XYZ file of C-alpha atoms in Angstrom:
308
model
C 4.694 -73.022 -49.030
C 8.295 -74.537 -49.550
C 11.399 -75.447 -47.414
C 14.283 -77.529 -47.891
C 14.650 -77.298 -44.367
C 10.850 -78.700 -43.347
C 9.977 -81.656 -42.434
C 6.413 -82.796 -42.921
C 4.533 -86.281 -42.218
C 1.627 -87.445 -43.643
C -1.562 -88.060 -40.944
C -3.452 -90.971 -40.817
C -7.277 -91.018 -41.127
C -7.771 -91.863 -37.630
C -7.042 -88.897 -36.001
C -9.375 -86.218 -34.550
C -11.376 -84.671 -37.188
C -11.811 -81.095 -37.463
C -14.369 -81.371 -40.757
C -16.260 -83.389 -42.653
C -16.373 -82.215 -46.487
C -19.277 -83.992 -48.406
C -20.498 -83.613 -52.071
C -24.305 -82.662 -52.467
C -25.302 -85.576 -55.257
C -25.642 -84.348 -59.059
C -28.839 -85.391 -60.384
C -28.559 -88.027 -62.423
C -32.643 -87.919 -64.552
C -33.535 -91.143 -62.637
C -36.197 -89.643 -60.309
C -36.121 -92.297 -57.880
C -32.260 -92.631 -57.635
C -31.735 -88.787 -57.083
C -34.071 -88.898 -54.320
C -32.787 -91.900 -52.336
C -29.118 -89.961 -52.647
C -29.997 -86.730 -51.222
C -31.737 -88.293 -48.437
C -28.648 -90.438 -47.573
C -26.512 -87.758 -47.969
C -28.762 -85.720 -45.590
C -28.434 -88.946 -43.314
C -24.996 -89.101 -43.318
C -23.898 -85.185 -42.778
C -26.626 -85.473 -39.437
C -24.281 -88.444 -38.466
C -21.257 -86.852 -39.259
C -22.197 -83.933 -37.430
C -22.149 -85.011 -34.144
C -18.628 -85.796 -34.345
C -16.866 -82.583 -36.010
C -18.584 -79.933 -38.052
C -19.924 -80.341 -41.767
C -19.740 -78.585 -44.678
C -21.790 -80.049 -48.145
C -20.399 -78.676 -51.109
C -22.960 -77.974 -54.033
C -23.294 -76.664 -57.308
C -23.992 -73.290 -57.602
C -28.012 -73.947 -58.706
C -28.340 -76.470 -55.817
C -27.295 -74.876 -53.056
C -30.682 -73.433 -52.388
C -32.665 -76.680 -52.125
C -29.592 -78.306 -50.748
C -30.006 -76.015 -47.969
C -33.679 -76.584 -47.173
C -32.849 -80.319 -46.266
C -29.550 -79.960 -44.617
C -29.940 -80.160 -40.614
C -29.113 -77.416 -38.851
C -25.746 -76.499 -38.629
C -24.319 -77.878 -41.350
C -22.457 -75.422 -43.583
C -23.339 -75.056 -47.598
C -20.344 -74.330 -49.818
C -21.184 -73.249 -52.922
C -19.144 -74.241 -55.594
C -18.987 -74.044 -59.611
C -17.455 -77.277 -59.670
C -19.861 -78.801 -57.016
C -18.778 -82.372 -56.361
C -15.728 -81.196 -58.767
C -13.972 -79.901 -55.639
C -13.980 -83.128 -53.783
C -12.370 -85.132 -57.078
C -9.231 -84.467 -56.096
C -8.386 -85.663 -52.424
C -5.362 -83.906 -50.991
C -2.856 -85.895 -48.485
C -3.342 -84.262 -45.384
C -0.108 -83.299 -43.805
C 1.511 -81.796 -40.678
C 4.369 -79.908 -40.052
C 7.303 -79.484 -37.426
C 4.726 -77.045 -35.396
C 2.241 -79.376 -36.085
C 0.166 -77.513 -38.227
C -2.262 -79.143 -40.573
C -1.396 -78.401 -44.616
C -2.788 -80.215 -47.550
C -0.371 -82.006 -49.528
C -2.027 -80.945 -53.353
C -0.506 -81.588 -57.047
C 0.452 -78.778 -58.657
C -1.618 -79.275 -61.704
C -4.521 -79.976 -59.156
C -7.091 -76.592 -59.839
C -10.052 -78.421 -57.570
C -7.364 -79.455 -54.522
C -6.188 -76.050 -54.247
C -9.550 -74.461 -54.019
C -10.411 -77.490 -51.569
C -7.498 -76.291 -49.477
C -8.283 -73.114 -49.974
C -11.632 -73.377 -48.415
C -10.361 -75.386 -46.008
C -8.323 -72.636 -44.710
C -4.909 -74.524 -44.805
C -1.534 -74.029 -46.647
C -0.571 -76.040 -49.102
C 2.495 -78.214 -49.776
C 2.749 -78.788 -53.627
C 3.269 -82.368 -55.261
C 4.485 -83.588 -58.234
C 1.734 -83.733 -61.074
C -0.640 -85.852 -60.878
C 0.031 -87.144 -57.052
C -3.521 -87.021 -56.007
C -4.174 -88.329 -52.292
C -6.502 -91.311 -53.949
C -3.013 -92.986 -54.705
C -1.850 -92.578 -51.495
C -2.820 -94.706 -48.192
C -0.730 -93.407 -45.206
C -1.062 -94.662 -41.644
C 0.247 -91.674 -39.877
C 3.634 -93.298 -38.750
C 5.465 -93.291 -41.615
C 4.203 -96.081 -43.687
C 2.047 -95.918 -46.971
C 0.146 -97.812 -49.687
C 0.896 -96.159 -52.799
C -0.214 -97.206 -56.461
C 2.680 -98.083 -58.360
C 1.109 -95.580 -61.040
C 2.442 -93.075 -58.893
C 6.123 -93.209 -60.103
C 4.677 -93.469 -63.516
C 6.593 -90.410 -65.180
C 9.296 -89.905 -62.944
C 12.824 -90.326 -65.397
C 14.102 -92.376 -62.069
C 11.073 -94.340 -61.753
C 10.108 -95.784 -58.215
C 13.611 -95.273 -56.298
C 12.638 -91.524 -57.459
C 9.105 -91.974 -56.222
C 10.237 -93.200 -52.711
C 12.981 -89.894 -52.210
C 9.768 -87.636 -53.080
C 7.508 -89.310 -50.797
C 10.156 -89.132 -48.138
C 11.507 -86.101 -48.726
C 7.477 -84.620 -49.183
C 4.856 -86.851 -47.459
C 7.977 -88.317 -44.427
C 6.798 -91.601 -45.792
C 9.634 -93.755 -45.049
C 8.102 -97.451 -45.794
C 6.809 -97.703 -49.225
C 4.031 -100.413 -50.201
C 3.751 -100.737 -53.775
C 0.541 -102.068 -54.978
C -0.630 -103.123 -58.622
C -3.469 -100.795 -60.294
C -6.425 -102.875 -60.646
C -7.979 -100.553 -62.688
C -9.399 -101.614 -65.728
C -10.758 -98.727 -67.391
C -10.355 -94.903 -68.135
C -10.645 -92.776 -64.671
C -7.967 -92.165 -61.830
C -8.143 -95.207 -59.885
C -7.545 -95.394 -56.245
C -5.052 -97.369 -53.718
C -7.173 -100.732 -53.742
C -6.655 -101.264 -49.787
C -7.886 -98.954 -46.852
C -5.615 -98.500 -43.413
C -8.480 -99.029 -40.637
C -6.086 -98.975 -37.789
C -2.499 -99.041 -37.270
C -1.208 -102.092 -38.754
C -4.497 -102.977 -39.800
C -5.685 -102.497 -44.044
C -9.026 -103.738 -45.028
C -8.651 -105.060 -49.305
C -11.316 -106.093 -51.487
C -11.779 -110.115 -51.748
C -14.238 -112.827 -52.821
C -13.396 -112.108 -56.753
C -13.356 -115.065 -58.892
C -10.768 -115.718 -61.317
C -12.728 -114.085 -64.322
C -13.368 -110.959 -62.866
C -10.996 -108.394 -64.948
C -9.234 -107.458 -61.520
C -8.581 -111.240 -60.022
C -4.458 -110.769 -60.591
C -3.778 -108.025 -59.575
C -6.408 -107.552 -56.112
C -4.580 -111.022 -55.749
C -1.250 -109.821 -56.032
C -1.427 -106.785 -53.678
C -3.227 -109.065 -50.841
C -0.191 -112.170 -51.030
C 1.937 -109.082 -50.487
C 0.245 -107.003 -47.935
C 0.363 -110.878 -45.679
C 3.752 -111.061 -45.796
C 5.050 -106.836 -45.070
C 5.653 -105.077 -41.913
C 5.156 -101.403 -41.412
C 7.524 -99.040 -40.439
C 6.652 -99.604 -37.104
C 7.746 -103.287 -37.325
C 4.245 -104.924 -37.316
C 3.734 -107.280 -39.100
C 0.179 -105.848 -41.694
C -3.301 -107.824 -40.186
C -5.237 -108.411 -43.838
C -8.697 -108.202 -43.595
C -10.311 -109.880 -46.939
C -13.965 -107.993 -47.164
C -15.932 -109.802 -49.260
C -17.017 -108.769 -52.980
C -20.159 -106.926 -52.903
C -22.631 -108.857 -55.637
C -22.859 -105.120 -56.773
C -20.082 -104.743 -59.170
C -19.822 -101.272 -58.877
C -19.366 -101.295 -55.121
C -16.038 -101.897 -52.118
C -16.683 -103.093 -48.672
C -13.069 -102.320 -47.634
C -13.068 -98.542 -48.786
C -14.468 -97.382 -45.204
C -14.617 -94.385 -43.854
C -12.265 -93.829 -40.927
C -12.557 -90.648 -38.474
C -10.492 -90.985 -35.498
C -12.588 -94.117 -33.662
C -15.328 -93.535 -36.123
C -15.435 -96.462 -38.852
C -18.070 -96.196 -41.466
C -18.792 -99.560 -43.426
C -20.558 -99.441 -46.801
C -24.046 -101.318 -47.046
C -25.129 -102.145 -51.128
C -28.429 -103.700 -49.655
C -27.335 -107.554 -49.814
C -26.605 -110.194 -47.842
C -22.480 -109.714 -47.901
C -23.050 -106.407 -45.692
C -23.730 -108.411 -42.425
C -20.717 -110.046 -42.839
C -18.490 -107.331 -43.970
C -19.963 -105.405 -40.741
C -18.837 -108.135 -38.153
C -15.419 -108.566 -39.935
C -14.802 -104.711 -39.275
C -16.302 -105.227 -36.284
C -14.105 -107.928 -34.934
C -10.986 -106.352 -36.683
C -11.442 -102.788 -34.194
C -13.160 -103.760 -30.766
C -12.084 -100.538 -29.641
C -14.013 -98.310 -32.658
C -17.460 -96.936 -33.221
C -18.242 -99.482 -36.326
C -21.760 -98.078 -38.208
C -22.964 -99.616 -41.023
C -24.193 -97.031 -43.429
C -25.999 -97.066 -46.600
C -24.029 -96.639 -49.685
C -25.360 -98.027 -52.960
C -26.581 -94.098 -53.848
C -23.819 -92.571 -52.833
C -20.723 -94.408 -54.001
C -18.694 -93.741 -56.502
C -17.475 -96.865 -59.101
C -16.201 -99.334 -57.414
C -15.771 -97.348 -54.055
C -17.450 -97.388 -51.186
C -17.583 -94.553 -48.229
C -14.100 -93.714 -48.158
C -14.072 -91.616 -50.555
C -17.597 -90.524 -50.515
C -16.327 -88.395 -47.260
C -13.337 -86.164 -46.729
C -12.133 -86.106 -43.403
C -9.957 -82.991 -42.504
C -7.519 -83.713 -39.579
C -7.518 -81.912 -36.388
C -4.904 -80.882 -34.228
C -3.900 -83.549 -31.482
C-alpha cells in the first residue's frame, strides 16, 4: 500500500484498543520459572480482556495446552514463529479515512505476518525501522533512537523527511542507544500521556548505561513537543533487578500497566505513575517472568489501535 499523495500519522498508545496481542512464554527447562510465566501470562490476558479482545500467540506444539489455561474467550494464534511474531513491533498508523495500517520494515518477515493476522494493510518502512525505535505520541511528536538514521547516505536530516513524509512525525527527539550489547534495543523512554514520558533512573555512574540514560533525560527536561508543551520527565527508579524497566509501561487508552520485579522500588514506581496520570486506570502487574531484558510490560503487550 503506497501513495505519494497519502498522508498518514502515527497513533499514540493511548487510544482505544481494538486488541491485545500477547506471546504464550517459551519454556525455558527451569520448571519453576516456566510455571510462574504461564500463570502470569494467563493473569494478564484475563485482565486485558475486559478491556478489548485477546489473542495469545503460541508455537505450533503449545497451542494445545496453551489453550486449556487460557480464559474463555481469548483467541489462540498459532504460529511457527510463536513469540517470533511479536519481535518485531510495527508503528501503528492511520490514514486520511482514518483507517488503522501497520507501519512494517520491509525486510520485517514476522511484522508482516503480525499485520497480516491483524487484518490491516501495511505501509512499508525503510529496513530495519522496527516500531521498538520509535515512541510516537499521536500528535506528531516522537522519540526515536538515533540508530534509526544509521544507514541512511543523508544521515538524520534524511531520517526526519522519512519519518515525516511516512510516520507524519513532524518533531523529532533524538535519543542516545543505551544499549550495550548484541540485540535490537529499544527507545529508552515510554510516552504515558501527552506531554508526559516515563525514562529509566536511579543508575549509578558505573552502570555501563549511566551516559547515555543521562544524556537522553537532561534533554527530554529541556524539549517541547510539537504541541508546544514543554516534556514532564518522570525518573522511575532502577529496579535492583538488572534485567528489568519500571518506565517501559504498558499504555492502552486510560489503561497504564506498571511493571512489579518483586522489590521494594515497585511501591514507589507505582505512586510516581500514579501521581503522574490522576485521570488513568494505574495497575501494578507482575513482571519479573514475563519481561524481556531490560524491559518491562511495554513490550511484553501489543496494543492494536482502534478506531476513534
Amino acid at each position: 500500500m503506497s501513495s505519494s499523495d497519502q498522508i498518514w500519522r502515527a497513533t499514540a498508545s493511548w487510544n482505544r484498543t481494538s486488541r491485545f496481542w500477547l506471546a504464550w512464554p517459551k519454556a525455558t527447562g527451569h520448571r519453576d520459572h516456566d510455571e510462574i510465566a504461564r500463570d502470569d501470562s494467563v493473569a494478564l490476558a484475563q485482565l486485558l480482556a475486559a478491556h478489548a479482545p485477546v489473542t495469545m500467540v503460541a508455537h505450533s506444539a503449545d497451542v494445545v495446552p496453551c489453550s486449556l489455561q487460557m480464559p474463555s474467550g481469548v483467541k489462540i494464534l498459532a504460529a511457527d514463529s510463536g513469540a517470533g511474531l511479536l519481535s518485531a513491533q510495527p508503528v501503528w498508523l492511520t490514514d486520511g479515512a482514518g483507517a488503522i495500517l501497520a507501519g512494517v520494515a520491509c525486510d520485517s518477515v514476522s511484522g508482516r505476518d503480525l499485520a497480516q493476522a491483524a487484518g490491516v494493510g501495511i505501509v512499508d518502512l525503510p529496513a530495519g525501522w522496527q516500531g521498538d525505535l520509535i515512541e510516537t505520541d499521536g500528535e506528531g511528536s516522537a522519540l526515536v533512537l538515533s540508530r534509526l538514521a544509521d544507514g541512511l547516505d543523508g544521515g538524520r536530516p534524511e531520517a526526519e523527511r522519512l519519518l515525516r513524509e511516512k510516520l507524519g512525525i513532524v518533531t523529532v527527539i533524538w535519543l542516545d542507544d543505551p544499549r550495550t550489547g548484541p540485540g535490537t534495543g529499544r527507545v529508552p523512554a515510554r510516552f504515558l500521556a501527552p506531554g508526559i514520558v516515563a525514562v529509566p533512573g536511579g543508575h549509578t555512574a558505573q552502570h555501563p548505561a549511566f551516559a547515555a540514560l543521562s544524556a537522553n533525560r537532561d534533554r527530554l527536561r529541556v524539549t517541547s513537543d510539537r504541541m508546544g508543551r514543554s516534556l514532564n520527565v518522570i525518573d522511575l527508579p532502577c529496579p535492583n533487578r538488572t534485567q528489568g524497566c519500571y518506565s517501559d509501561c504498558m499504555v492502552a487508552g486510560d489503561l497504564v500497566l506498571v511493571p512489579e520485579f518483586e522489590e521494594s522500588r515497585d511501591a514507589q514506581a507505582f505512586a510516581q505513575v500514579v501521581a503522574a496520570l490522576p485521570d488513568a486506570r494505574v495497575v501494578g502487574f507482575p513482571a519479573s517472568h514475563l519481561a524481556a531484558p531490560g524491559a518491562g510490560l511495554g513490550r511484553s503487550v501489543l496494543a492494536q489501535p482502534k478506531l476513534n
